[in-house]
XYZ file of C-alpha atoms in Angstrom:
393
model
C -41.654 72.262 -29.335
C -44.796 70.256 -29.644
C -47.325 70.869 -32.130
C -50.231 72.264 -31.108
C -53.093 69.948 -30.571
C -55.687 70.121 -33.403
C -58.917 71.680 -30.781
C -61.393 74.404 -31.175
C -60.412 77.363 -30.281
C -62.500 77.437 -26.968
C -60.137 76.035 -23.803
C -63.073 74.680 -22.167
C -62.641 71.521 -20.355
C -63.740 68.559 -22.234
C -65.550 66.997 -19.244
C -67.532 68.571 -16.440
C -66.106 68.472 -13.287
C -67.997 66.882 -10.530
C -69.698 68.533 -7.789
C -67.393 68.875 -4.465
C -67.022 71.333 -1.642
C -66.971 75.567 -1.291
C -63.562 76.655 0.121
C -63.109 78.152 3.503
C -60.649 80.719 4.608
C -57.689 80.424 6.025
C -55.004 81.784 7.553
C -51.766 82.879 5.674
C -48.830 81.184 5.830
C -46.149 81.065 9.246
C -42.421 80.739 9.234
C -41.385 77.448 11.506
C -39.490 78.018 14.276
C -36.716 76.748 16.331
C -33.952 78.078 18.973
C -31.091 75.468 18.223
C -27.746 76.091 16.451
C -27.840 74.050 13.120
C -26.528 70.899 12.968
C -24.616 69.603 9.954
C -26.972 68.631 6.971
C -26.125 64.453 5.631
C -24.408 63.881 2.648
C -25.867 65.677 -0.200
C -27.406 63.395 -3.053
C -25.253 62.341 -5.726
C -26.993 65.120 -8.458
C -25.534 67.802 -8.693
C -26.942 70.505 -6.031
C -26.002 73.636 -4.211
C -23.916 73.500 -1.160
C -25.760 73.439 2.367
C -25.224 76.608 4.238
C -22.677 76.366 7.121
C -24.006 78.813 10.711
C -21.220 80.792 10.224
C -21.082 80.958 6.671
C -21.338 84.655 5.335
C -24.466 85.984 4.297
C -25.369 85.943 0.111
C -25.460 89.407 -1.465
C -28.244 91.891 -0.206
C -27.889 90.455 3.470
C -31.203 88.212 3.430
C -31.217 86.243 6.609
C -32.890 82.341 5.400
C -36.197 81.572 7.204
C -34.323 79.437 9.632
C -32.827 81.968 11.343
C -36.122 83.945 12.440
C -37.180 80.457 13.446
C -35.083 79.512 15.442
C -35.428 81.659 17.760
C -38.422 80.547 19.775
C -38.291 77.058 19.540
C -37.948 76.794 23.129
C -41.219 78.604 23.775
C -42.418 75.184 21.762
C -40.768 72.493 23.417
C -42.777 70.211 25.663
C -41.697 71.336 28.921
C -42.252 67.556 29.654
C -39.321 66.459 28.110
C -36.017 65.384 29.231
C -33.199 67.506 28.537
C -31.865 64.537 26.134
C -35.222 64.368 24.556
C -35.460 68.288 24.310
C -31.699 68.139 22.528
C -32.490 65.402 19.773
C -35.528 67.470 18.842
C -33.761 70.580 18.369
C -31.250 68.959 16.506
C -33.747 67.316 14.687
C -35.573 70.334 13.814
C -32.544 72.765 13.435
C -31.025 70.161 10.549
C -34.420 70.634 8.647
C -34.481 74.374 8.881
C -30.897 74.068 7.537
C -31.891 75.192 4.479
C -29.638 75.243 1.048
C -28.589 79.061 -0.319
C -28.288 79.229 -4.298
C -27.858 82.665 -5.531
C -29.999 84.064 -3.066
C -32.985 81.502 -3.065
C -33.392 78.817 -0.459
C -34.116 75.447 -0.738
C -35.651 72.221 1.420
C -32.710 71.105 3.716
C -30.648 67.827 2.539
C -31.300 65.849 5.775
C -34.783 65.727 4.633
C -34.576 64.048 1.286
C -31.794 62.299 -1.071
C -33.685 63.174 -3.850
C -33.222 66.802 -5.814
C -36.324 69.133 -5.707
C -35.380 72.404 -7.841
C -38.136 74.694 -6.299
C -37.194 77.500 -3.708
C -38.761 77.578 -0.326
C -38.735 81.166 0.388
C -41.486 83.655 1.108
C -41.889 84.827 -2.952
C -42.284 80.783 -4.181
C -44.612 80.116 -1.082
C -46.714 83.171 -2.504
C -46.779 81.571 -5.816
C -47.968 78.516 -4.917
C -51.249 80.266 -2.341
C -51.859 82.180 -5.544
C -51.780 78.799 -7.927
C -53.982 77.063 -5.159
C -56.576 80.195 -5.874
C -56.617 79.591 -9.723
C -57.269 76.023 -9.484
C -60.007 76.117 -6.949
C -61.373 79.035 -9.643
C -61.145 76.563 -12.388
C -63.521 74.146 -10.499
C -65.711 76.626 -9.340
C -64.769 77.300 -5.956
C -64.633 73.347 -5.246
C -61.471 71.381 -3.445
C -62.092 68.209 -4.568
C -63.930 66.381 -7.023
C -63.936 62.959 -5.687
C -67.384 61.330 -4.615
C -66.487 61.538 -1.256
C -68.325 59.894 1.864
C -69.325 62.351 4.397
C -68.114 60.532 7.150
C -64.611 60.260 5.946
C -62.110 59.875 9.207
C -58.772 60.452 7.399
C -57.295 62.003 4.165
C -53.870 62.870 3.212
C -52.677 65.789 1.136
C -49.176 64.702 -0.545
C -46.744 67.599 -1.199
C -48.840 70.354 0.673
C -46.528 73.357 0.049
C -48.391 76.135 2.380
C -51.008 73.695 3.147
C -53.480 75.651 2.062
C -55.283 73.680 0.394
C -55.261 70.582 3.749
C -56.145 73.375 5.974
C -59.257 73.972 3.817
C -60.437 70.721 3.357
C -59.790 70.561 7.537
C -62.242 73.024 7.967
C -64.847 71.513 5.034
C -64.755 68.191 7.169
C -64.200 68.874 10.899
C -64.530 65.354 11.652
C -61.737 64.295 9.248
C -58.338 64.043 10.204
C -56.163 65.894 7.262
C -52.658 65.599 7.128
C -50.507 67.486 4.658
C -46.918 66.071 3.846
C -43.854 68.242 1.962
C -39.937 68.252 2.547
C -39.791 71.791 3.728
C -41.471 73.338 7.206
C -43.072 76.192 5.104
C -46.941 75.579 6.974
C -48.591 78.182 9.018
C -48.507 76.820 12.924
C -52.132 78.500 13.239
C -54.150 75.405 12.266
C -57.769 73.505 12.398
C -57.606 71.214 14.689
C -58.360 68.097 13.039
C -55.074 69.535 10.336
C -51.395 68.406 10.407
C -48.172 68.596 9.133
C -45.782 66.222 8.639
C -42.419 66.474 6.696
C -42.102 63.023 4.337
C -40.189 62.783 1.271
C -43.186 60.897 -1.073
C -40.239 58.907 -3.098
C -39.798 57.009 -0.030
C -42.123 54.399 1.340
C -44.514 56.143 2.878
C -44.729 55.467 6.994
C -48.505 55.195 7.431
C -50.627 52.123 8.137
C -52.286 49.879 5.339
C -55.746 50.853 4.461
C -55.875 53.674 6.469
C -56.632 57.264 4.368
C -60.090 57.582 3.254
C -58.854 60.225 0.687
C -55.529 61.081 -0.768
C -55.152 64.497 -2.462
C -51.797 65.160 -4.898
C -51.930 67.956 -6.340
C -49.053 70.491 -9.137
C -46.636 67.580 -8.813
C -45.210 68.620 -12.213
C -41.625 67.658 -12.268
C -41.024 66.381 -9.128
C -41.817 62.629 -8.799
C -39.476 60.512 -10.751
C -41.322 57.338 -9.676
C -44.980 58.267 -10.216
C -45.641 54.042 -10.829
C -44.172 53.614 -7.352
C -45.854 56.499 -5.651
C -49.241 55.194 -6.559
C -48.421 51.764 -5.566
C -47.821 53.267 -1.685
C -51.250 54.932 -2.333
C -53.046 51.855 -2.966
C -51.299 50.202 0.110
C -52.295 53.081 2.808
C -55.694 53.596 1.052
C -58.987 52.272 2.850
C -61.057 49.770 0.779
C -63.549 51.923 -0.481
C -61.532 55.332 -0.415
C -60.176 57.365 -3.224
C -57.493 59.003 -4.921
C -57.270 62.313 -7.008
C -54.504 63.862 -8.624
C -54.456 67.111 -10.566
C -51.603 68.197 -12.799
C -50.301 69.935 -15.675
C -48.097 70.215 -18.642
C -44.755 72.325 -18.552
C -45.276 72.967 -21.998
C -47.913 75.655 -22.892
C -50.396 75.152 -25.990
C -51.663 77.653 -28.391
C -54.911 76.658 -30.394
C -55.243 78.864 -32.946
C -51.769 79.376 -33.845
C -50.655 82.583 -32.340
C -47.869 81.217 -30.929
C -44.550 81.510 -32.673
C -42.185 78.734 -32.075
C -39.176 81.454 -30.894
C -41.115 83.120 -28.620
C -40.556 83.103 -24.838
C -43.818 81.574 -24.093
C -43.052 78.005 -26.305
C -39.412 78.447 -25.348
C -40.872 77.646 -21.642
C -42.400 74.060 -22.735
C -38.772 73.311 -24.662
C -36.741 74.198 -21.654
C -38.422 72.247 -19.455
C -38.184 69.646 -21.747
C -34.470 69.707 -21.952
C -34.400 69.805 -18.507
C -36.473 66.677 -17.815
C -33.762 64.419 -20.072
C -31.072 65.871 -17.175
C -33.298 64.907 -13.776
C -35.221 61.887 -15.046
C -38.564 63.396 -14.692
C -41.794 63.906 -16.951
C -42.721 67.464 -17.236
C -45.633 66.984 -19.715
C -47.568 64.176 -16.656
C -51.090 65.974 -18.354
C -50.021 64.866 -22.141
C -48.321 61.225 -21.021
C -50.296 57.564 -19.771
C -48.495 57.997 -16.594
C -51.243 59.269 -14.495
C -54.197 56.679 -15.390
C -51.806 54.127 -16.647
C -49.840 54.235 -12.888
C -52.979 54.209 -10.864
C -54.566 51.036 -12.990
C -51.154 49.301 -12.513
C -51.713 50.195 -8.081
C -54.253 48.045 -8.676
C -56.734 51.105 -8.640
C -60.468 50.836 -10.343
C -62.994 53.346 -11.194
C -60.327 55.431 -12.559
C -61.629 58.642 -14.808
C -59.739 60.825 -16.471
C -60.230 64.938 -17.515
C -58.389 67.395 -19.480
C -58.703 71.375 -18.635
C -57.556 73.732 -20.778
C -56.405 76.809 -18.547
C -55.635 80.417 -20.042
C -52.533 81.629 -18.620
C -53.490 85.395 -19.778
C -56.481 87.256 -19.595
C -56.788 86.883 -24.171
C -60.115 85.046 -23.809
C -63.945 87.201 -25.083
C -65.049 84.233 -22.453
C -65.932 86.148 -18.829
C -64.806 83.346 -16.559
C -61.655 82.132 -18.509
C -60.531 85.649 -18.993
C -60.598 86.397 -15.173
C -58.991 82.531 -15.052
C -56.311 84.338 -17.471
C -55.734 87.350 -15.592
C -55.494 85.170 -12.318
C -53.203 82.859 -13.817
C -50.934 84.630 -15.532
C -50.224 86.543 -12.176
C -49.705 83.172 -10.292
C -46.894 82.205 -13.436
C -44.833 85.743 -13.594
C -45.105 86.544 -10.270
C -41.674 84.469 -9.459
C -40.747 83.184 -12.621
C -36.856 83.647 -11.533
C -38.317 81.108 -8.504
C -38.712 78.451 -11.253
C -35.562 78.779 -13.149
C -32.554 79.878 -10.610
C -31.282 76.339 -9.694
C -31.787 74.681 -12.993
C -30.609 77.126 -15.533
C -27.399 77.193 -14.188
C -26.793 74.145 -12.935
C -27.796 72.383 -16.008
C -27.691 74.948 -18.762
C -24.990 77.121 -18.004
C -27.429 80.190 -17.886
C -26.103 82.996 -16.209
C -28.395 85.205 -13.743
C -28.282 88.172 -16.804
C -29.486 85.778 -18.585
C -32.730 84.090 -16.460
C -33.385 87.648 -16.250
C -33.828 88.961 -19.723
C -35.499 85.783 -20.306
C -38.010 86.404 -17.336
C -38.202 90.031 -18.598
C -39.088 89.026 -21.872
C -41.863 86.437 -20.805
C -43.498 88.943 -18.439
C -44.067 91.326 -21.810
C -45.416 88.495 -23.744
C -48.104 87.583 -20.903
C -48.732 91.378 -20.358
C -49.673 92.022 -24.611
C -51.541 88.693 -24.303
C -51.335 88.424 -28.313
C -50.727 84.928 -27.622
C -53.504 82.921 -27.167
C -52.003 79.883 -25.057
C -52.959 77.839 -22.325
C -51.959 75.501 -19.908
C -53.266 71.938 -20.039
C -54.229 69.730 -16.786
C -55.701 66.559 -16.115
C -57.487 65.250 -13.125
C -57.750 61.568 -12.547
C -59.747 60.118 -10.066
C -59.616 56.213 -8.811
C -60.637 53.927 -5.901
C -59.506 51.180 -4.193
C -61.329 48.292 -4.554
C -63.613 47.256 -1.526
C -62.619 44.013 -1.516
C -59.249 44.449 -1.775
């Protein structure tokens, strides 16, 4: 594993996040629907990847029904009664191949007509809860703020790139009413129940993106970690749909987890987690570590981006700190990591690894215990970088 960086012992961050906006509430999460039978998924990617699920095909063990199948059923209480029957049938086709979501020892995953690209994280109801309760840390860790970006308050558009739940677009809909938000991910997992002024759209961000030049006053990314093999080409397609003037800010963190103060044995489970995902990175051809590498400020600059700042935030993943705030950050955190850590780990392991399930278990098992002791003193590490496009440009 890496060595630990030489800090002081405090994970405080080393800059002082700037001021933004209080959050708002919102409403939990909503399956999509639909009322079509599935249509064959395209060709799956060249990677290696688990098999789409057929209509008829038998159900995995324990008899879980995917998401797609509740779904489905009241699509047609959706459709546009406008429509023309031909128009009605290519949407439900349309949206029946999305919902055709990929089975994988009992986790599902985003559909393959979607993207060509390999994303290893489950879309079920236990990851969707994992990433509401991540969303809750970090807007903790700034102090109840969404955003630290020195935002207009007239902004008309912003853009929220891999939304997950959408939480986090549907909040910033409801700080700026006047704002058109749109949230974009490769699986249908956003509640229907929605500001106004909020969208969702399903875009795979390794393609070229299908907005307008200069047209988002703000673009949000956000826990990216591992998923964007391209970040140098992402950011260029930010600089082309951002407005002269608006902004970008991206917040992410390290796979690898960092003791300062040395309480961290090299052969426990918690620094085994930064060496798997390590290992696994060399396999897909993606940077787990974004918060450690250049890529973030380096990518942006290269855009064409200016103004670009850059902070690191030292996060406790267990509640081990005498500090009030980062021991509630602790306890907070280390629920939003253990609560599905199987989530992270049931594609890869196997598929790359040769894991079995007995094993991703005891290994989950024994990672649970050592957040639950909290004798380990370790932290996550993220960086936030903030840039704008030039006005001139």
């Amino acid at each position: 594993m890496s060595s630990p960086p030489s800090r002081a012992q405090s994970p405080a961050p080393e800059a002082k996040s700037p001021n933004g906006k209080e959050k708002s509430p919102t409403p939990g999460p909503a399956s999509p629907t639909g009322n079509k039978s599935p249509t064959p998924a395209p060709a799956m990617s060249p990677t290696p990847a688990p098999a789409s699920p057929v209509a008829d095909e038998p159900l995995e063990p324990g008899g879980l029904l995917p998401g797609a199948h509740w779904g489905q059923q009241e699509l047609h209480d959706d459709l546009d009664s406008t429509l023309g029957s031909d128009a009605e049938s290519s949407t439900a086709s349309i949206t029946s191949s999305i919902l055709q979501y990929r089975n994988f020892l009992g986790r599902t995953y985003h559909s393959d007509s979607v993207t060509d690209g390999e994303y290893w994280g489950p879309n079920d109801a236990k990851a969707n809860e994992t990433l509401d309760i991540i969303h809750e840390v970090v807007v903790k860790m700034f102090d109840g703020k969404l955003y630290t970006a020195p935002l207009r308050k007239d902004i008309q558009t912003a853009i929220d790139i891999g939304t997950g739940t959408g939480v986090w677009a549907i909040d910033f809909a409801d700080e700026h009413p006047d704002c058109t938000v749109i949230g974009t991910d490769i699986s249908p997992i956003q509640p229907s129940w929605v500001p106004p002024n909020c969208k969702f759209e399903i875009n795979d961000a390794h393609k070229e993106w299908t907005y307008e030049e200069n047209y988002f006053d703000f673009i949000h990314i956000r826990w990216l970690t591992g998923t964007i093999k391209n970040w140098h080409a992402l950011y260029k397609e930010a600089y082309r749909c951002a407005k002269p003037g608006g902004w970008i800010e991206h917040l992410d963190a390290d796979s690898t987890w960092y003791s300062l103060d040395g309480t961290m044995p090299e052969t426990c489970a918690v620094a085994q987690w930064g060496q798997i995902w390590k290992k696994l990175g060399g396999f897909l051809g993606t940077e787990f570590d974004i918060a450690s590498s250049n890529l973030m400020v380096d990518g942006m600059r290269e855009a064409g981006f200016t103004n670009i700042t850059s902070e690191i935030h030292y996060l406790p993943l267990a509640p081990w700190s005498t500090d009030p705030k980062l021991k509630e950050l602790g306890l907070y955190a280390s629920v939003a990591v253990t609560h599905d850590i199987e989530g992270f780990l049931t594609y890869l392991m196997p598929t790359y690894l040769g894991w079995t399930q007995k094993d991703i278990t005891n290994y989950a098992a024994t990672l649970r215990r050592e957040f639950r002791e909290a004798k380990i003193h370790f932290n996550v590490k993220w960086r936030l970088v903030k840039a704008q496009k030039p006005l001139d440009a």
